[in-house]
Short mmCIF file of C-alpha atoms and ligand atoms in Angstrom, two decimals:
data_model
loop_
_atom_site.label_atom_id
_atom_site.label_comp_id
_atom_site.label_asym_id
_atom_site.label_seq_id
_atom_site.Cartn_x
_atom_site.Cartn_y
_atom_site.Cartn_z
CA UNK A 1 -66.46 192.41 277.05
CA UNK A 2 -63.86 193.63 274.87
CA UNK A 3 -61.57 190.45 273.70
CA UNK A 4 -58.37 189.65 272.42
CA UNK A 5 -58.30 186.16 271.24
CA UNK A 6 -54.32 185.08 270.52
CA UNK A 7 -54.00 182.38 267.82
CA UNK A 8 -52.03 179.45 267.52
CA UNK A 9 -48.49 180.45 266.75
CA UNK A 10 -48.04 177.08 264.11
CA UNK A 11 -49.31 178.38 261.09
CA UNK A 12 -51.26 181.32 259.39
CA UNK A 13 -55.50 181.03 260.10
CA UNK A 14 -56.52 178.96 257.15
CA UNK A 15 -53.93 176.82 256.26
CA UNK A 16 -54.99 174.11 258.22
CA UNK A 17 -51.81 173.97 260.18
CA UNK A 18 -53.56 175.12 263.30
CA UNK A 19 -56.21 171.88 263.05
CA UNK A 20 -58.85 171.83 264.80
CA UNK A 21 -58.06 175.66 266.72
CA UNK A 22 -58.71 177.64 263.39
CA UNK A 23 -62.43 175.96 263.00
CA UNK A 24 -62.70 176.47 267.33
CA UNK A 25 -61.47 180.22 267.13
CA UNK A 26 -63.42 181.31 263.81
CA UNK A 27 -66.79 180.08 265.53
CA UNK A 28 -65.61 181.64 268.97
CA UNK A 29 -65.39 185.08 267.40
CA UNK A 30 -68.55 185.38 265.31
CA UNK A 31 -70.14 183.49 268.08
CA UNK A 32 -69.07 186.15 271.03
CA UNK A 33 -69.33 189.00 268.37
CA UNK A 34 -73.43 188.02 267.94
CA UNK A 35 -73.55 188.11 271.93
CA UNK A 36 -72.29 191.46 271.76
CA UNK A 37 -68.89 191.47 272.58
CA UNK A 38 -66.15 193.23 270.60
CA UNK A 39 -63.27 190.21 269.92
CA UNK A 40 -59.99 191.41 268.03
CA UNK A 41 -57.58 188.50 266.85
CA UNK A 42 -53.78 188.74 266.81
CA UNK A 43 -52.52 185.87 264.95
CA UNK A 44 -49.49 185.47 262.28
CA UNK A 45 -49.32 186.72 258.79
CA UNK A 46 -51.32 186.05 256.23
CA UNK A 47 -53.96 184.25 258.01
CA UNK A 48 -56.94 184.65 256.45
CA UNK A 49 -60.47 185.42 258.74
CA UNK A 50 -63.66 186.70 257.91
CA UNK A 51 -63.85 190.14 256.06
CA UNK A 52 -66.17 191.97 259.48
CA UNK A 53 -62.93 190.18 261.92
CA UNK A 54 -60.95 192.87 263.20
CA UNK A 55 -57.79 191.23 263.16
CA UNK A 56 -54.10 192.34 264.04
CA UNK A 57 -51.10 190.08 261.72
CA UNK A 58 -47.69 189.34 263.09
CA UNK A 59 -44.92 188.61 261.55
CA UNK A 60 -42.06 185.99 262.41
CA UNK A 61 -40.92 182.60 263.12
CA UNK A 62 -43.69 179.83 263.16
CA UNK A 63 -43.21 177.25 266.17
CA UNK A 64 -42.90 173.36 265.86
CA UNK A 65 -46.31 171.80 266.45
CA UNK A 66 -46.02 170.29 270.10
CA UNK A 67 -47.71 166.74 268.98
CA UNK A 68 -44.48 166.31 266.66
CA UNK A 69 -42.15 165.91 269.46
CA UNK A 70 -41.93 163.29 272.08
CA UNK A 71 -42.98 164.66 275.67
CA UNK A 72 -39.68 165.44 277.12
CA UNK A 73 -38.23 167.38 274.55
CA UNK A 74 -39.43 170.99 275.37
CA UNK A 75 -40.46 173.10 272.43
CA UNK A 76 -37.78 175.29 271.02
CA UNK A 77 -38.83 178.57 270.62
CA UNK A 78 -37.38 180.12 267.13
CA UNK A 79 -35.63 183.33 266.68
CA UNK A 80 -37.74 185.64 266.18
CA UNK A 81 -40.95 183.76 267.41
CA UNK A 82 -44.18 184.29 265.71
CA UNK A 83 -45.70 183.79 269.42
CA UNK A 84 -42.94 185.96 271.30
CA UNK A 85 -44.06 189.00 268.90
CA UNK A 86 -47.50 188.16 269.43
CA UNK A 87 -47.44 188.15 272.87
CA UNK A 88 -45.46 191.62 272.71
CA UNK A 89 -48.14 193.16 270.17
CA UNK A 90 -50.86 191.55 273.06
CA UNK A 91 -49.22 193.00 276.16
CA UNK A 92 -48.78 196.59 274.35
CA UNK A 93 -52.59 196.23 273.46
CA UNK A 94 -53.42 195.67 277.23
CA UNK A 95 -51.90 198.50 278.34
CA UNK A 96 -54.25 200.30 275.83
CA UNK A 97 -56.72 200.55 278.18
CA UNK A 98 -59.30 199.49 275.18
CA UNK A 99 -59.55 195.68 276.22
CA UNK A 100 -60.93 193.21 279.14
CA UNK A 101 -59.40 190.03 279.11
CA UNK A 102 -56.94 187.94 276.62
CA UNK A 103 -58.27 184.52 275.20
CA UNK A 104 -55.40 182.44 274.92
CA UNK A 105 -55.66 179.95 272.17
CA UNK A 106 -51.91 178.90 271.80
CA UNK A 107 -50.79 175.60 273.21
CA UNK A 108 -47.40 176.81 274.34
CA UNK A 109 -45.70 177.29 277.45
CA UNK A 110 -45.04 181.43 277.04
CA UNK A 111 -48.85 182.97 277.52
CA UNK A 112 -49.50 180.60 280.54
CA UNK A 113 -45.97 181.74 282.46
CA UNK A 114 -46.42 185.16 281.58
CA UNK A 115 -49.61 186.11 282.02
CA UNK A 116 -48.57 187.89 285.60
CA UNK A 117 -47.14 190.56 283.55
CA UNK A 118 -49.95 191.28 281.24
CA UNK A 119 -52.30 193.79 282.86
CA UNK A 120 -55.55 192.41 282.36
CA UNK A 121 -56.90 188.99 282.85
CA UNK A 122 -55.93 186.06 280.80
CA UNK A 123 -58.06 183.15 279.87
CA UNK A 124 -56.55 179.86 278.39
CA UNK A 125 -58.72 177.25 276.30
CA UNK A 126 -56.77 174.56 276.15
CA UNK A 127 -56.94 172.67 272.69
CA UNK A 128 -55.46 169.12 273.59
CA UNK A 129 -54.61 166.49 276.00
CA UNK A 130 -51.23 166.27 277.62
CA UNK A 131 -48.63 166.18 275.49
CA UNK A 132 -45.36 167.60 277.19
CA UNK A 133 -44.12 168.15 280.43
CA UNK A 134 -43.20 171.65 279.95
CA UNK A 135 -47.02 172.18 278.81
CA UNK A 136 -47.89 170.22 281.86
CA UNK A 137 -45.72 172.68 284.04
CA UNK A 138 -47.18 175.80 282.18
CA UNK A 139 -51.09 174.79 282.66
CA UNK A 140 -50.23 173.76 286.06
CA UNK A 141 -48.58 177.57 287.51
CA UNK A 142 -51.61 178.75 285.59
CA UNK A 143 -54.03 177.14 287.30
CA UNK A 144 -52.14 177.96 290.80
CA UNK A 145 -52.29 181.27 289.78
CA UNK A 146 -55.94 181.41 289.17
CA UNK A 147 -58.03 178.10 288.88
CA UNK A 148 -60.74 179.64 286.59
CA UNK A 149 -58.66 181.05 283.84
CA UNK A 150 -57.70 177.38 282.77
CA UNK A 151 -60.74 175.77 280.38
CA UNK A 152 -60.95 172.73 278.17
CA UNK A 153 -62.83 170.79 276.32
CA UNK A 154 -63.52 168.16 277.71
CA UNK A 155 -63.37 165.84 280.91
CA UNK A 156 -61.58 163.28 279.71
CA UNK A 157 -58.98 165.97 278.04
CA UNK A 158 -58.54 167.63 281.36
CA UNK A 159 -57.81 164.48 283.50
CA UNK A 160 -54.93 163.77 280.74
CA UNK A 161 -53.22 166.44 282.76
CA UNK A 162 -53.56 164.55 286.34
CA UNK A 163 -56.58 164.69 289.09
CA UNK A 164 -55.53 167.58 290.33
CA UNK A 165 -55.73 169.51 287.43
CA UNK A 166 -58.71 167.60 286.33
CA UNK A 167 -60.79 168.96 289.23
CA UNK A 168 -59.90 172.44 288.63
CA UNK A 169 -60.27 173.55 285.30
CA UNK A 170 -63.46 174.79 283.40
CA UNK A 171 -64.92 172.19 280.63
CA UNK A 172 -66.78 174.02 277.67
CA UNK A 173 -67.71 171.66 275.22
CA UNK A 174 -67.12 173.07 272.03
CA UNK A 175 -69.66 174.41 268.93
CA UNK A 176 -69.89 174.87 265.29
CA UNK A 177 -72.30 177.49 263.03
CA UNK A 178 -74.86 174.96 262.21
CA UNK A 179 -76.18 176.79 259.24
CA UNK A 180 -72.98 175.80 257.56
CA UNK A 181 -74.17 172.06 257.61
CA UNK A 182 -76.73 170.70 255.69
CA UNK A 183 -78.37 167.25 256.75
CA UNK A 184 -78.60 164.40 254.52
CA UNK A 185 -81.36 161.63 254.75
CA UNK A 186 -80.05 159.12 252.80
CA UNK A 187 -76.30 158.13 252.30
CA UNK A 188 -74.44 155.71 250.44
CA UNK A 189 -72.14 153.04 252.11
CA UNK A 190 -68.87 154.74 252.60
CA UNK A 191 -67.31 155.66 255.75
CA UNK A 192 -65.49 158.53 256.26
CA UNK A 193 -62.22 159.67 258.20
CA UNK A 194 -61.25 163.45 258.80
CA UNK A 195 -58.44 164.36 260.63
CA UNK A 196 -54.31 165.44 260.46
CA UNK A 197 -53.03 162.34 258.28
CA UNK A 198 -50.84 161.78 260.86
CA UNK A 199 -49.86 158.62 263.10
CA UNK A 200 -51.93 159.88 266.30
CA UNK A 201 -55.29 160.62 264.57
CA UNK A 202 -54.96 156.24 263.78
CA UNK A 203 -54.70 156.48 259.67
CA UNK A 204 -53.26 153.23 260.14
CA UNK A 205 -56.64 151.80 261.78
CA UNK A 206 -58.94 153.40 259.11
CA UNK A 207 -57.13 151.05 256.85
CA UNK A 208 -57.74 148.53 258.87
CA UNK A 209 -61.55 149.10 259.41
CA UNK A 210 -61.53 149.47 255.39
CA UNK A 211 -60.40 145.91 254.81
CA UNK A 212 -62.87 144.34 258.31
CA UNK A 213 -65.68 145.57 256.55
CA UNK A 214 -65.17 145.84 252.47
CA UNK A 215 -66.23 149.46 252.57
CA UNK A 216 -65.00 152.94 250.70
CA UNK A 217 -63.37 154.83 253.61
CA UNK A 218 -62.73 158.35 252.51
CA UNK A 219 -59.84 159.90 253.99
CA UNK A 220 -60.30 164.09 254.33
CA UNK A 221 -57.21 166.22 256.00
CA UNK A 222 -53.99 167.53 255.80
CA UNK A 223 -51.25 165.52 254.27
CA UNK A 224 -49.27 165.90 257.39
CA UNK A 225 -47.22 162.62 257.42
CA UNK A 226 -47.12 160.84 254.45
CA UNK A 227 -44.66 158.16 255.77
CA UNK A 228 -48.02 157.03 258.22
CA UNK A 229 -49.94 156.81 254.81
CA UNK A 230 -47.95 154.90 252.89
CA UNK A 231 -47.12 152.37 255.86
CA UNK A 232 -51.08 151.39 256.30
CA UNK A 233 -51.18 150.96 252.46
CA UNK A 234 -48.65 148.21 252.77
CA UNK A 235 -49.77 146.78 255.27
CA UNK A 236 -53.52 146.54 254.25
CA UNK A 237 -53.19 146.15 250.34
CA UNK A 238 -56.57 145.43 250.15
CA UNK A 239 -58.25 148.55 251.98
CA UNK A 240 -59.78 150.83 250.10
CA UNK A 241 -58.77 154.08 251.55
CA UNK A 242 -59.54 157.43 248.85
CA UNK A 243 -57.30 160.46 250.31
CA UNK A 244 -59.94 163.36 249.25
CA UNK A 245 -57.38 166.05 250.56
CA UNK A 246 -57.98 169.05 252.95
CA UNK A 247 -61.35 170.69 252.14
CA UNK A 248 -62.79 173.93 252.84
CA UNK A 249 -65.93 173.17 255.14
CA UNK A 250 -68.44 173.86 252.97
CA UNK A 251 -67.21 171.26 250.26
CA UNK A 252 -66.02 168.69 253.31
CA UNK A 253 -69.51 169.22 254.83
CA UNK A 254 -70.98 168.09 251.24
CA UNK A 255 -68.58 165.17 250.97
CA UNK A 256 -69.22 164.18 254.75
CA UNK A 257 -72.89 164.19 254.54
CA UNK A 258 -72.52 161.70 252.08
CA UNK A 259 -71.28 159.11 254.65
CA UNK A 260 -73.04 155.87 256.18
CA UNK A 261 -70.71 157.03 259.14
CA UNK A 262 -67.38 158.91 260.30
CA UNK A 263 -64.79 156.62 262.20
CA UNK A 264 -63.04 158.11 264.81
CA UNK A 265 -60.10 155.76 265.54
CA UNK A 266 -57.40 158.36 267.09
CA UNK A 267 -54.16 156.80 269.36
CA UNK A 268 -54.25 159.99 271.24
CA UNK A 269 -56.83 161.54 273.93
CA UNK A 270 -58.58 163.55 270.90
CA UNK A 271 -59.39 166.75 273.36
CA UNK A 272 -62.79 167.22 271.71
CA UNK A 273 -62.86 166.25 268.08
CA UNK A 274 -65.02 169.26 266.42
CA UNK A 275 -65.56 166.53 263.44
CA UNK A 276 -67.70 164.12 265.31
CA UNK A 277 -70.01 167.30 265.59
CA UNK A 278 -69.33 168.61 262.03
CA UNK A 279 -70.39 165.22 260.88
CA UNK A 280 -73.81 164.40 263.41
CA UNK A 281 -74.67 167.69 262.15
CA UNK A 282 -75.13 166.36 258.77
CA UNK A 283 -76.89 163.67 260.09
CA UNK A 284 -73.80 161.39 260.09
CA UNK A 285 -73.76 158.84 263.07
CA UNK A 286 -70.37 158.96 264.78
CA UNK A 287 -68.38 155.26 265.45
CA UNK A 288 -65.34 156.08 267.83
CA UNK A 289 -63.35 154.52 270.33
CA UNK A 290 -64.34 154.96 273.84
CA UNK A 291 -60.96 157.72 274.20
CA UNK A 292 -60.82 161.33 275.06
CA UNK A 293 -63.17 164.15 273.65
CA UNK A 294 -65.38 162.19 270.80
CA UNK A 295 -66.76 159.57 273.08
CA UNK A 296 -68.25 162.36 275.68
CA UNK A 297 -69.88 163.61 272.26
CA UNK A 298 -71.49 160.35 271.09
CA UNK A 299 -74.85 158.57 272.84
CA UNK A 300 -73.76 155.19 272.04
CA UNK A 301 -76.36 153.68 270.37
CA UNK A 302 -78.45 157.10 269.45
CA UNK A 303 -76.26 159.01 267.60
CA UNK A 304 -73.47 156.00 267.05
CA UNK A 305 -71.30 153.82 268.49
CA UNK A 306 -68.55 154.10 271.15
CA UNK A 307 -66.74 150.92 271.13
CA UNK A 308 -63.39 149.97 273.25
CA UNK A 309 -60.18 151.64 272.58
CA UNK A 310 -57.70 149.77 269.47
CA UNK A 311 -60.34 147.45 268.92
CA UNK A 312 -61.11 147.65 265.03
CA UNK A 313 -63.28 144.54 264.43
CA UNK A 314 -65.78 146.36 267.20
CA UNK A 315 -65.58 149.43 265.07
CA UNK A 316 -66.32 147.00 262.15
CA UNK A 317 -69.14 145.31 264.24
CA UNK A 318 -70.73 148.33 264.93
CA UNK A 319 -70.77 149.41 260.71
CA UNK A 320 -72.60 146.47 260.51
CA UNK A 321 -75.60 148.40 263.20
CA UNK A 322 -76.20 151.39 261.40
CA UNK A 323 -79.15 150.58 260.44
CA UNK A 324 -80.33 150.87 263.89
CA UNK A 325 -79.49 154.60 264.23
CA UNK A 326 -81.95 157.41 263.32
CA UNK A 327 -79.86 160.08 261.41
CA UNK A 328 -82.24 162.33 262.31
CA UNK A 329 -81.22 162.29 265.81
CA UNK A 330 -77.69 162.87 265.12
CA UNK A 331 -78.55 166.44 263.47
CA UNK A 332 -81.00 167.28 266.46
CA UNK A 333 -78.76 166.19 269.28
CA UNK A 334 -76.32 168.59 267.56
CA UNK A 335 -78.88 171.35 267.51
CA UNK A 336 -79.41 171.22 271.47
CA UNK A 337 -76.07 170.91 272.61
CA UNK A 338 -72.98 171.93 270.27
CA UNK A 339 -74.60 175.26 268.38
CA UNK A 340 -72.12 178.39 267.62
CA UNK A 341 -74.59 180.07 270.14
CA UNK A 342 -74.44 177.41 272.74
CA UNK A 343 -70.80 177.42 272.57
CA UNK A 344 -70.36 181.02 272.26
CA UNK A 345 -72.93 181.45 275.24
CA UNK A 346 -70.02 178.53 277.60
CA UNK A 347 -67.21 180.40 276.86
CA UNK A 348 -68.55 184.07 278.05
CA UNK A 349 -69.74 182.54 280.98
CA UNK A 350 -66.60 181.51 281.41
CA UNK A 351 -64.71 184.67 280.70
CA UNK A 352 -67.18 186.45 282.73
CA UNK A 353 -66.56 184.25 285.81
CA UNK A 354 -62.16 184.56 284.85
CA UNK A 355 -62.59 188.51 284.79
CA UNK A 356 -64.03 189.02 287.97
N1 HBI B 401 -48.37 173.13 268.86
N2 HBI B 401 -46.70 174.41 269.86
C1 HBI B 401 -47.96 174.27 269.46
N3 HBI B 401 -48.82 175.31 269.64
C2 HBI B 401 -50.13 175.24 269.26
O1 HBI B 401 -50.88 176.20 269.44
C3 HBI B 401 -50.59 174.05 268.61
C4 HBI B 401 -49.66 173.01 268.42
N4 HBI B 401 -50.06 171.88 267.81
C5 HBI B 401 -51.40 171.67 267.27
C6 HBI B 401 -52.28 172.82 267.52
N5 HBI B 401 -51.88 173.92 268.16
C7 HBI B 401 -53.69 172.71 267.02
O2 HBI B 401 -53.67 172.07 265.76
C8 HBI B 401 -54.48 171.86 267.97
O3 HBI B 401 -54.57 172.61 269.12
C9 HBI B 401 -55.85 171.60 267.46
#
């Protein structure tokens, strides 16, 4: 198929603004490209992408990340939107001729409610849980429209949006190049924490888990909210929490590896959580609460721990069974399920089944 994936209108590709979407669309378009197809990106300016990436840059106003505002205040869109001149440079590629189907990656209301006008099919992977009811509106006349063209990543993401939803939507668990991982045998006793620093990926609970158990808990991500950091370090003066900053992969993967284990202690319904597989891939055992994306990822007990929701002495508790977990299996559990191929090979199933 010929496909044109549409970015996340909240920052450039590769300045970690768009979170986990820029790792998810990267692997999507190498991984569809090796099946064949012919992807073309249209995302803002100066996003960076692979040199063999055919990729079309638009300029104008980037919009507000949705997870910043509170559910009932709808997104304003800016003058001169980033995603309103996207979706203009999209629909004028559609009528090209020269294209299949559009793979929405944008969390925003405008693709969803306008896709009747665009002349060939358009497919939405959905990136996270319910966050706002004008999202909750969009997703739901899309899926009215056409129940297949609506995917996500998971089942407890999808039934953030409501049963009804939840029954109709596509899941595609998501995938990373696994050749950009390398395993590590033995670790030392640190734990590790990558993610947004931001109040709903739970920096405040990493603190906490620092101080239950006495360990090093490296922090890896975007300085989003530095309020939410500084807050946790008051109130646990005796954590220690190292912010490493926001790494390229192939230097996070290197730090990561390094890890007895990654804790996963997010507030929100985490729609998939592409670092619990970045991390099993290096042979990393995953300890998350039972919430959203991460603990459909994790066999407790195999390849870590999924312990309930809040509860930071079980995360602690469960540090304290490591020892019980085979890292191999972490890396090989990867290997079967969450490959770039495996991934790739979901989502053109997928698009196959929306184009029809
Ligand atoms: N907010 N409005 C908006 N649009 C997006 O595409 C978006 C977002 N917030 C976060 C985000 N995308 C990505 O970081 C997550 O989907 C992973």
């Amino acid at each position: 198929m010929r496909i044109i994936c549409l970015s996340t209108p909240v920052g450039p590709l590769g300045s970690g603004l768009g979170g986990g979407v820029e790792l998810t669309l990267r692997t999507l378009v190498r991984g569809l490209s090796t099946l064949g197809h012919t992807v073309t990106v249209v995302a803002p300016v100066d996003s960076h992408v692979a040199p063999t990436t055919t990729i079309e840059r638009v300029g104008g106003a980037l919009h507000v990340p949705s997870q910043t505002l509170d559910r009932s205040t709808p997104p304003v869109v800016p003058d001169d939107s980033v995603l309103v001149n996207m979706w203009r440079r999209v629909t004028e590629m559609s009528r090209s001729g020269n294209f299949d189907i559009v793979l929405n990656f944008a969390y925003d209301a405008l693709p969803f409610v306008a896709s009747r006008e665009c002349p060939i099919p358009v497919a939405h992977l959905v990136s996270m849980g319910s966050l706002s009811d004008e999202m909750d509106r969009a997703v739901a006349m899309a899926v009215d429209r056409s129940s297949r063209c609506v995917a996500m990543h998971s089942h407890a993401q999808a039934r953030s949006f409501g049963r009804e939803i939840a029954g109709r939507v596509t899941v595609v668990a998501s995938g990373i190049d696994l050749s950009a991982y390398d395993y590590v045998e033995a670790p030392d006793t640190s734990l590790a924490f990558v993610a947004r620093i931001s109040r709903e990926k739970g920096v405040r609970d990493a603190f906490a888990v620092a101080t239950l158990t006495g360990r090093v808990v490296n922090a890896f991500g975007v300085m989003e909210d530095r309020s939410v950091w500084d807050d946790a370090a008051r109130e646990f003066p005796n954590a220690t929490v190292e912010y490493r900053g926001f790494l390229t992969t192939d230097v996070l993967q290197r730090e990561l590896g390094r890890s007895a284990a990654l804790i996963m202690v997010h507030y929100w319904v985490e729609a998939f959580g592409n670092v619990a597989i970045e991390a099993l891939a290096c042979g990393v055992p995953v300890i998350t609460y039972d919430r959203g994306g991460p603990a459909e990822i994790v066999h407790h007990g195999r390849t870590g721990f999924v312990v309930p929701p809040d509860d930071v002495s079980a995360v602690a508790g469960a540090v304290d069974r490591l020892g019980t977990i085979q890292r191999r299996d972490c890396r090989s559990d990867v290997e079967d399920r969450y490959s770039e191929q495996a991934f790739a090979g979901r989502v053109a199933a997928w698009l196959a089944a929306v184009g029809r």
